[in-house]
XYZ file of C-alpha atoms in Angstrom:
475
model
C 21.227 -14.808 48.528
C 19.399 -13.442 51.740
C 15.914 -12.110 51.541
C 16.308 -8.168 51.619
C 12.654 -7.190 52.762
C 10.867 -4.739 49.759
C 10.112 -2.715 52.693
C 13.902 -1.842 54.016
C 14.304 -1.111 50.727
C 11.427 1.415 50.003
C 12.314 2.451 53.300
C 16.250 2.485 52.464
C 15.361 3.999 48.996
C 13.351 6.423 51.133
C 16.796 7.162 53.382
C 18.753 8.087 50.415
C 17.410 10.534 49.067
C 16.280 12.401 51.819
C 20.554 12.283 52.698
C 21.227 13.471 48.694
C 18.677 15.805 49.265
C 19.638 16.989 52.410
C 23.563 16.832 51.405
C 22.996 19.001 48.528
C 20.800 21.271 50.174
C 23.446 21.225 52.500
C 25.802 22.141 50.530
C 25.215 25.119 48.176
C 23.496 26.783 51.560
C 25.781 26.310 53.952
C 29.356 24.727 52.076
C 29.936 26.815 49.456
C 28.699 29.948 50.800
C 31.279 30.000 54.025
C 33.901 29.115 50.902
C 32.466 31.750 49.151
C 32.753 33.437 53.062
C 36.936 32.568 53.157
C 37.552 33.450 49.629
C 36.338 37.063 50.022
C 38.336 37.590 54.276
C 41.631 36.403 51.991
C 40.545 39.517 48.862
C 40.076 41.692 51.528
C 43.056 41.247 53.239
C 45.508 39.979 50.356
C 44.241 44.393 49.590
C 44.410 45.712 53.130
C 48.140 44.501 53.479
C 48.704 45.243 49.605
C 47.359 49.319 49.459
C 49.247 49.617 53.797
C 52.680 47.800 53.518
C 54.209 49.388 50.784
C 53.856 52.277 52.688
C 56.281 51.225 55.486
C 59.297 49.742 52.990
C 62.401 51.573 52.687
C 64.215 50.247 50.056
C 68.134 51.306 49.515
C 71.465 49.300 48.335
C 71.867 46.693 51.076
C 69.063 45.967 50.613
C 64.316 46.688 51.624
C 64.329 47.460 55.342
C 59.756 46.839 56.607
C 58.893 49.349 59.158
C 58.094 47.415 62.020
C 54.965 49.661 63.192
C 53.517 49.924 59.905
C 53.460 45.646 60.075
C 51.359 46.084 64.010
C 49.314 49.365 62.954
C 48.161 46.201 60.517
C 47.792 44.365 62.806
C 46.022 45.898 64.965
C 43.727 48.213 63.476
C 42.268 45.556 61.182
C 39.233 44.595 63.401
C 38.120 48.205 61.837
C 37.558 46.660 57.997
C 34.216 44.948 58.142
C 34.864 41.615 57.816
C 38.554 40.326 58.878
C 40.578 39.987 61.575
C 44.225 39.804 61.323
C 45.659 37.591 64.321
C 48.879 37.717 62.996
C 51.836 38.871 60.327
C 54.837 37.190 59.786
C 57.624 39.006 57.760
C 60.182 36.673 56.279
C 63.113 39.049 53.941
C 64.260 37.881 50.966
C 66.129 35.334 51.749
C 63.331 33.292 54.150
C 64.404 34.932 57.028
C 62.390 35.558 59.774
C 62.708 40.002 60.491
C 61.239 38.953 64.438
C 61.183 42.153 65.071
C 59.242 43.326 62.127
C 56.227 40.471 62.662
C 53.512 40.883 64.906
C 50.247 39.289 66.857
C 46.626 40.110 67.576
C 46.591 38.967 71.534
C 43.236 39.473 71.805
C 42.754 36.734 68.766
C 45.324 34.292 69.794
C 44.082 34.114 73.338
C 40.559 33.443 71.640
C 41.726 31.005 68.713
C 44.275 29.151 71.412
C 44.531 29.963 74.407
C 47.817 28.075 75.328
C 49.750 29.512 72.331
C 48.635 33.381 73.499
C 50.261 32.154 77.156
C 53.203 30.795 75.669
C 53.276 34.207 73.731
C 52.929 35.686 76.586
C 56.428 34.062 78.290
C 58.061 33.284 75.107
C 57.082 35.547 71.842
C 60.342 33.916 69.952
C 59.306 30.790 71.056
C 55.258 31.498 69.826
C 56.537 33.158 66.077
C 58.198 30.277 65.704
C 55.884 28.211 66.704
C 53.955 30.563 64.088
C 56.252 30.363 61.464
C 56.359 26.619 60.998
C 53.094 26.949 59.363
C 51.042 24.239 61.407
C 47.445 23.890 61.111
C 45.475 25.725 64.027
C 41.837 25.921 65.358
C 40.107 29.050 63.783
C 43.078 30.672 61.741
C 43.624 30.296 57.956
C 46.800 31.647 57.006
C 47.577 33.164 54.237
C 50.703 33.793 52.053
C 51.385 37.218 50.281
C 54.211 37.942 48.172
C 56.375 41.659 48.468
C 57.601 42.951 46.030
C 58.501 47.047 46.212
C 56.818 47.679 42.536
C 54.794 46.346 39.868
C 56.698 44.481 38.169
C 60.117 44.049 40.582
C 61.701 41.233 42.082
C 60.655 40.364 45.125
C 61.809 41.304 48.340
C 59.997 38.937 50.777
C 57.472 37.950 52.535
C 54.027 38.380 54.332
C 52.507 35.659 56.172
C 48.849 37.316 57.660
C 47.323 35.027 60.443
C 43.322 35.652 59.279
C 40.848 34.502 62.768
C 37.688 32.467 60.788
C 36.751 31.791 63.953
C 32.910 34.005 62.947
C 33.251 32.542 60.454
C 33.200 28.970 61.175
C 31.107 29.681 63.821
C 28.093 30.637 61.589
C 29.659 27.682 59.358
C 29.025 25.262 62.600
C 25.339 26.291 63.813
C 24.053 25.999 60.241
C 25.227 22.702 60.145
C 23.985 22.111 62.682
C 20.691 23.791 62.070
C 20.528 21.402 59.208
C 21.412 18.346 61.165
C 18.136 18.494 63.684
C 16.093 19.285 60.752
C 17.728 16.310 58.661
C 17.237 13.904 60.896
C 13.269 15.326 61.463
C 12.858 14.701 58.622
C 15.064 11.085 57.782
C 13.111 9.790 61.884
C 9.678 11.411 58.781
C 10.433 9.966 55.703
C 12.109 6.701 57.384
C 7.899 6.200 58.978
C 6.449 7.937 56.163
C 8.114 5.170 53.765
C 7.752 1.997 56.010
C 4.278 3.123 55.921
C 4.043 3.616 52.791
C 5.476 0.286 51.938
C 3.331 -2.043 54.477
C 0.984 -0.912 52.582
C 2.216 -1.784 49.189
C 4.109 -4.497 50.721
C 1.261 -6.070 52.597
C -1.531 -6.832 49.777
C 1.328 -8.595 47.902
C 2.920 -10.311 50.535
C -1.250 -11.965 50.779
C -0.719 -12.583 46.971
C 2.150 -14.408 47.702
C 0.699 -16.505 50.500
C -3.032 -17.608 48.038
C -0.243 -18.533 45.505
C 1.028 -20.485 47.625
C -1.700 -22.460 48.708
C -1.993 -22.612 44.617
C 1.254 -24.104 44.315
C -0.521 -26.611 46.921
C -3.639 -27.677 45.283
C -6.159 -25.158 46.252
C -8.061 -23.537 43.823
C -10.661 -22.604 45.768
C -7.970 -18.956 46.850
C -8.659 -16.147 46.344
C -7.272 -12.780 46.289
C -7.727 -11.341 49.904
C -9.101 -7.697 49.806
C -6.291 -5.761 50.628
C -5.220 -6.677 47.157
C -8.435 -5.634 45.630
C -7.228 -1.367 45.146
C -7.595 0.720 41.991
C -3.466 0.014 40.854
C -1.307 -2.093 39.337
C -1.637 -4.483 42.907
C -5.744 -4.370 42.569
C -4.946 -5.566 38.609
C -2.615 -8.365 39.451
C -5.366 -9.385 42.006
C -8.076 -9.472 39.486
C -5.523 -11.770 36.971
C -4.394 -13.642 40.167
C -8.227 -15.132 40.458
C -8.378 -15.187 37.168
C -5.128 -17.518 37.059
C -6.644 -19.489 39.612
C -9.889 -19.909 38.305
C -8.219 -20.847 35.202
C -6.226 -23.162 37.052
C -10.038 -24.803 38.770
C -11.148 -25.250 35.416
C -9.018 -27.206 33.955
C -8.520 -29.402 37.575
C -12.327 -29.739 36.453
C -11.586 -30.943 33.874
C -8.737 -32.907 33.943
C -11.039 -35.098 37.244
C -13.400 -34.632 33.845
C -11.717 -35.669 31.963
C -10.195 -38.472 33.818
C -13.157 -40.655 34.581
C -14.530 -41.263 30.915
C -10.196 -41.626 29.089
C -8.134 -43.321 31.545
C -5.937 -40.875 33.545
C -2.533 -41.959 31.683
C -4.833 -40.792 28.234
C -6.118 -37.387 29.358
C -2.758 -36.634 30.615
C -1.430 -37.616 27.872
C -4.229 -35.205 26.206
C -3.584 -32.073 28.187
C 0.270 -32.291 27.965
C -0.036 -32.249 23.964
C 0.069 -28.806 22.342
C -1.991 -29.766 19.420
C -5.381 -31.211 20.139
C -4.826 -34.196 17.892
C -1.573 -34.665 18.135
C -1.544 -38.845 19.410
C -0.847 -39.877 16.616
C -0.875 -43.738 15.356
C 1.950 -45.787 16.695
C 2.952 -49.575 17.087
C 3.059 -50.582 20.208
C 4.218 -53.999 22.046
C 0.615 -53.985 24.245
C -0.763 -56.421 26.385
C -4.931 -56.168 25.977
C -7.515 -58.095 29.072
C -11.120 -58.214 28.156
C -13.561 -59.254 30.453
C -17.048 -59.347 29.967
C -20.063 -60.149 32.507
C -21.564 -63.003 32.109
C -25.413 -63.802 31.964
C -25.336 -60.165 31.386
C -29.169 -60.109 29.327
C -30.890 -62.477 31.433
C -30.004 -60.162 35.000
C -31.412 -56.537 32.939
C -34.113 -58.368 32.204
C -34.763 -58.755 36.413
C -33.778 -55.541 37.435
C -34.683 -51.670 36.722
C -31.827 -49.857 34.584
C -30.681 -47.636 37.683
C -29.800 -50.879 39.030
C -28.247 -52.234 36.036
C -26.246 -49.561 36.304
C -25.797 -49.493 39.848
C -24.878 -53.166 39.647
C -22.037 -52.480 37.054
C -20.343 -49.658 38.165
C -19.458 -51.528 42.154
C -18.459 -54.469 39.488
C -15.924 -52.168 37.401
C -15.320 -49.982 40.625
C -12.806 -53.738 41.275
C -11.892 -53.116 37.698
C -10.399 -49.481 38.289
C -8.374 -50.243 41.401
C -6.905 -53.054 39.967
C -6.461 -51.769 36.801
C -4.896 -49.057 37.868
C -2.439 -50.921 40.066
C -1.126 -53.029 38.415
C 0.262 -50.098 36.353
C -2.239 -50.246 32.810
C -5.266 -48.370 31.273
C -9.093 -49.101 31.187
C -10.235 -47.365 27.417
C -13.611 -48.308 27.413
C -15.911 -49.341 28.666
C -18.215 -51.515 26.091
C -21.747 -52.029 28.177
C -21.199 -54.747 30.537
C -17.831 -55.494 28.406
C -14.091 -53.185 29.445
C -11.257 -53.378 27.597
C -8.025 -52.768 29.492
C -4.377 -52.791 27.372
C -1.276 -52.307 29.109
C 2.109 -51.122 26.900
C -0.156 -47.724 25.394
C 0.498 -44.413 25.447
C 3.237 -44.973 28.447
C 5.152 -48.469 27.593
C 5.105 -51.018 29.737
C 7.456 -53.309 31.750
C 6.210 -57.710 31.954
C 2.629 -55.697 30.419
C 1.576 -59.771 29.938
C 2.381 -60.708 33.288
C 1.101 -57.718 35.119
C -2.325 -58.251 32.844
C -2.430 -61.516 33.811
C -1.846 -61.094 37.583
C -4.517 -58.553 36.891
C -7.264 -60.420 35.702
C -6.869 -62.983 38.385
C -7.352 -60.917 41.019
C -9.985 -59.160 39.314
C -11.729 -62.306 39.253
C -10.390 -62.991 42.894
C -12.356 -59.119 44.422
C -15.292 -59.855 41.874
C -15.673 -63.477 44.109
C -15.248 -61.119 47.419
C -18.287 -58.944 46.618
C -20.528 -61.118 45.278
C -20.556 -62.649 48.418
C -20.759 -59.542 50.623
C -23.802 -58.835 47.555
C -25.030 -62.363 48.142
C -25.409 -61.305 52.078
C -27.495 -58.846 51.687
C -29.164 -60.870 49.333
C -28.462 -58.615 46.436
C -27.941 -59.635 42.136
C -23.960 -60.713 41.542
C -21.841 -61.111 38.164
C -19.103 -63.553 36.751
C -16.258 -61.920 34.690
C -15.245 -63.565 31.889
C -11.702 -62.453 30.794
C -9.528 -62.681 27.719
C -5.980 -61.810 27.242
C -3.299 -61.870 24.198
C -0.771 -59.963 24.300
C 1.257 -58.544 20.433
C 1.984 -55.269 17.736
C -1.188 -52.598 17.594
C -1.597 -49.357 16.104
C -2.540 -47.682 19.213
C -3.321 -43.350 18.027
C -5.950 -41.104 18.315
C -9.155 -42.479 16.261
C -12.284 -41.211 14.535
C -13.676 -38.204 12.902
C -11.661 -34.087 13.481
C -15.099 -33.246 15.709
C -14.661 -36.804 17.986
C -12.164 -38.788 18.462
C -10.851 -41.605 20.750
C -7.367 -42.987 22.215
C -7.045 -46.615 21.608
C -5.697 -50.322 20.301
C -6.338 -51.266 17.013
C -4.437 -55.187 15.282
C -5.309 -58.611 15.179
C -3.221 -58.123 18.855
C -6.743 -57.045 20.129
C -8.701 -58.667 17.639
C -7.515 -62.244 19.064
C -7.991 -60.595 23.246
C -11.827 -60.374 22.904
C -12.004 -64.100 20.739
C -11.156 -65.000 23.549
C -12.901 -63.226 26.427
C -16.151 -64.581 24.096
C -14.871 -68.299 25.219
C -14.155 -67.831 28.161
C -16.529 -69.355 30.622
C -18.126 -67.110 34.366
C -14.668 -66.757 36.254
C -12.215 -68.344 33.672
C -8.968 -66.432 32.587
C -8.065 -67.048 29.031
C -4.520 -66.569 27.485
C -3.076 -67.391 24.205
C 0.371 -69.408 24.039
C 2.091 -66.262 23.408
C 0.294 -64.846 26.720
C 1.725 -68.306 28.571
C 5.114 -68.416 27.411
C 5.678 -65.369 29.556
C 4.004 -66.044 33.256
C 4.413 -70.086 32.380
C 6.950 -70.216 35.355
C 4.653 -68.127 37.857
C 1.194 -69.332 37.106
C -0.692 -72.022 37.159
C -2.174 -73.480 33.967
C -3.828 -76.265 32.028
C -4.622 -76.106 28.365
C -7.551 -76.072 26.591
C -8.314 -77.472 22.987
C -7.480 -75.063 20.175
C -10.727 -73.063 18.967
C -11.130 -72.519 15.562
C -11.975 -68.443 15.859
C -13.637 -66.324 13.449
C -10.879 -64.491 11.457
C -8.011 -67.231 11.852
C -7.451 -69.494 9.299
C -5.607 -72.382 11.606
C -7.376 -73.416 15.573
C -6.039 -71.046 18.548
C -4.091 -73.348 21.413
C -5.581 -72.151 24.748
C -4.590 -72.283 28.619
C -6.636 -70.800 31.529
C -4.865 -69.723 33.937
C -6.457 -70.623 37.554
C -3.627 -69.794 39.651
C -0.190 -67.727 40.549
C 2.337 -70.618 42.007
C 2.777 -71.286 45.312
C 6.519 -70.047 45.609
C 5.802 -67.186 42.741
C 3.789 -65.563 46.157
C 6.058 -66.148 48.412
C 9.009 -64.638 45.842
C 6.255 -61.544 45.120
């Protein structure tokens, strides 16, 4: 749909009101009075005819005979009656025949109304009367047919067509309409100009607010309503509401950013999208769980200050967060110098085991690169031990109503943590289930089955060394 600016709508509405008002004024002050004058003229003319003409009617055995002198006198002397000027009077007998002898024309009035017809009347009276008898509408002449009777209640003996001059009335009408037209044009110009000016004062704040909303839509929550919108009216209320909305969105975005630093982005999105704060109830999910831990951390922490320890861990954990996110996983929590990462919760993950293994290999490679750089700068370095397992686990909020944590629990999670505890610095151990999912893509060596806490039988382990060359080229 084509866009139509609000200021033009307001100006059009104002112009329409002026047009309607002017039209009504013209109707009641010009048109209706003009029509009333015409009606009054007809009444006077009818009264004049009915008073003067019957005196000239002679009823005989062979019919009614009209005195032409009476008709001529009626036409010639009509101007003496205020408000009436008879241009012509055409007399018809009871059989509908025009009586040219008894018919009369006021040459002076006819000349004012129609000069060509007046000239024709001078040359050919019969032809001019014939044209008048046809009843064609003539400018400045109003035709008034009057039936003639011998007396009250008697039969019709003829008809008199009177041509009334309306030039004076029409001239007054034209002057009034011209005056009203000038008033209308002036008023319309002023009204449209005023409407556009007022509309601009109204629309400009709305335009500024619309532009500000566009900035908010693009993510700029620092924007505020323009000064032009801060008026003491409904627009000002809208501007203040907009500022409050922008502030609320800014706080929400700050909360989202802050929340995303303490929980994973996926969990933060899920929490903010839920109507019920406790809606993330337990659900069974197939997950891959990666645990990693800094080897020799106790000795390292004894040699460094607390701030240096935090800086050291944060630099290495930056690598962990970056790689886990790149492979579609979630850093669920940091436990001192350890971290727990999951694939498959809170959102499902295709090939969770493969993503976890490839992520673990990249973490070890990037951590080794970081250690090389830190050694060059004379800084302390660390190595990770990584364990990965996959299986069914319960995912959801865990804790109390006042303090919740989104996590996964179950035997598959416990086994991943046990595998991590068996991994030496720079190693990555996976369970038999995980190995079977990635066997065709990685180079791995089996480790002797280990008796782990909570397991009745020894658990077979696999150490993942690297990705196969063929798999790397395919990727």
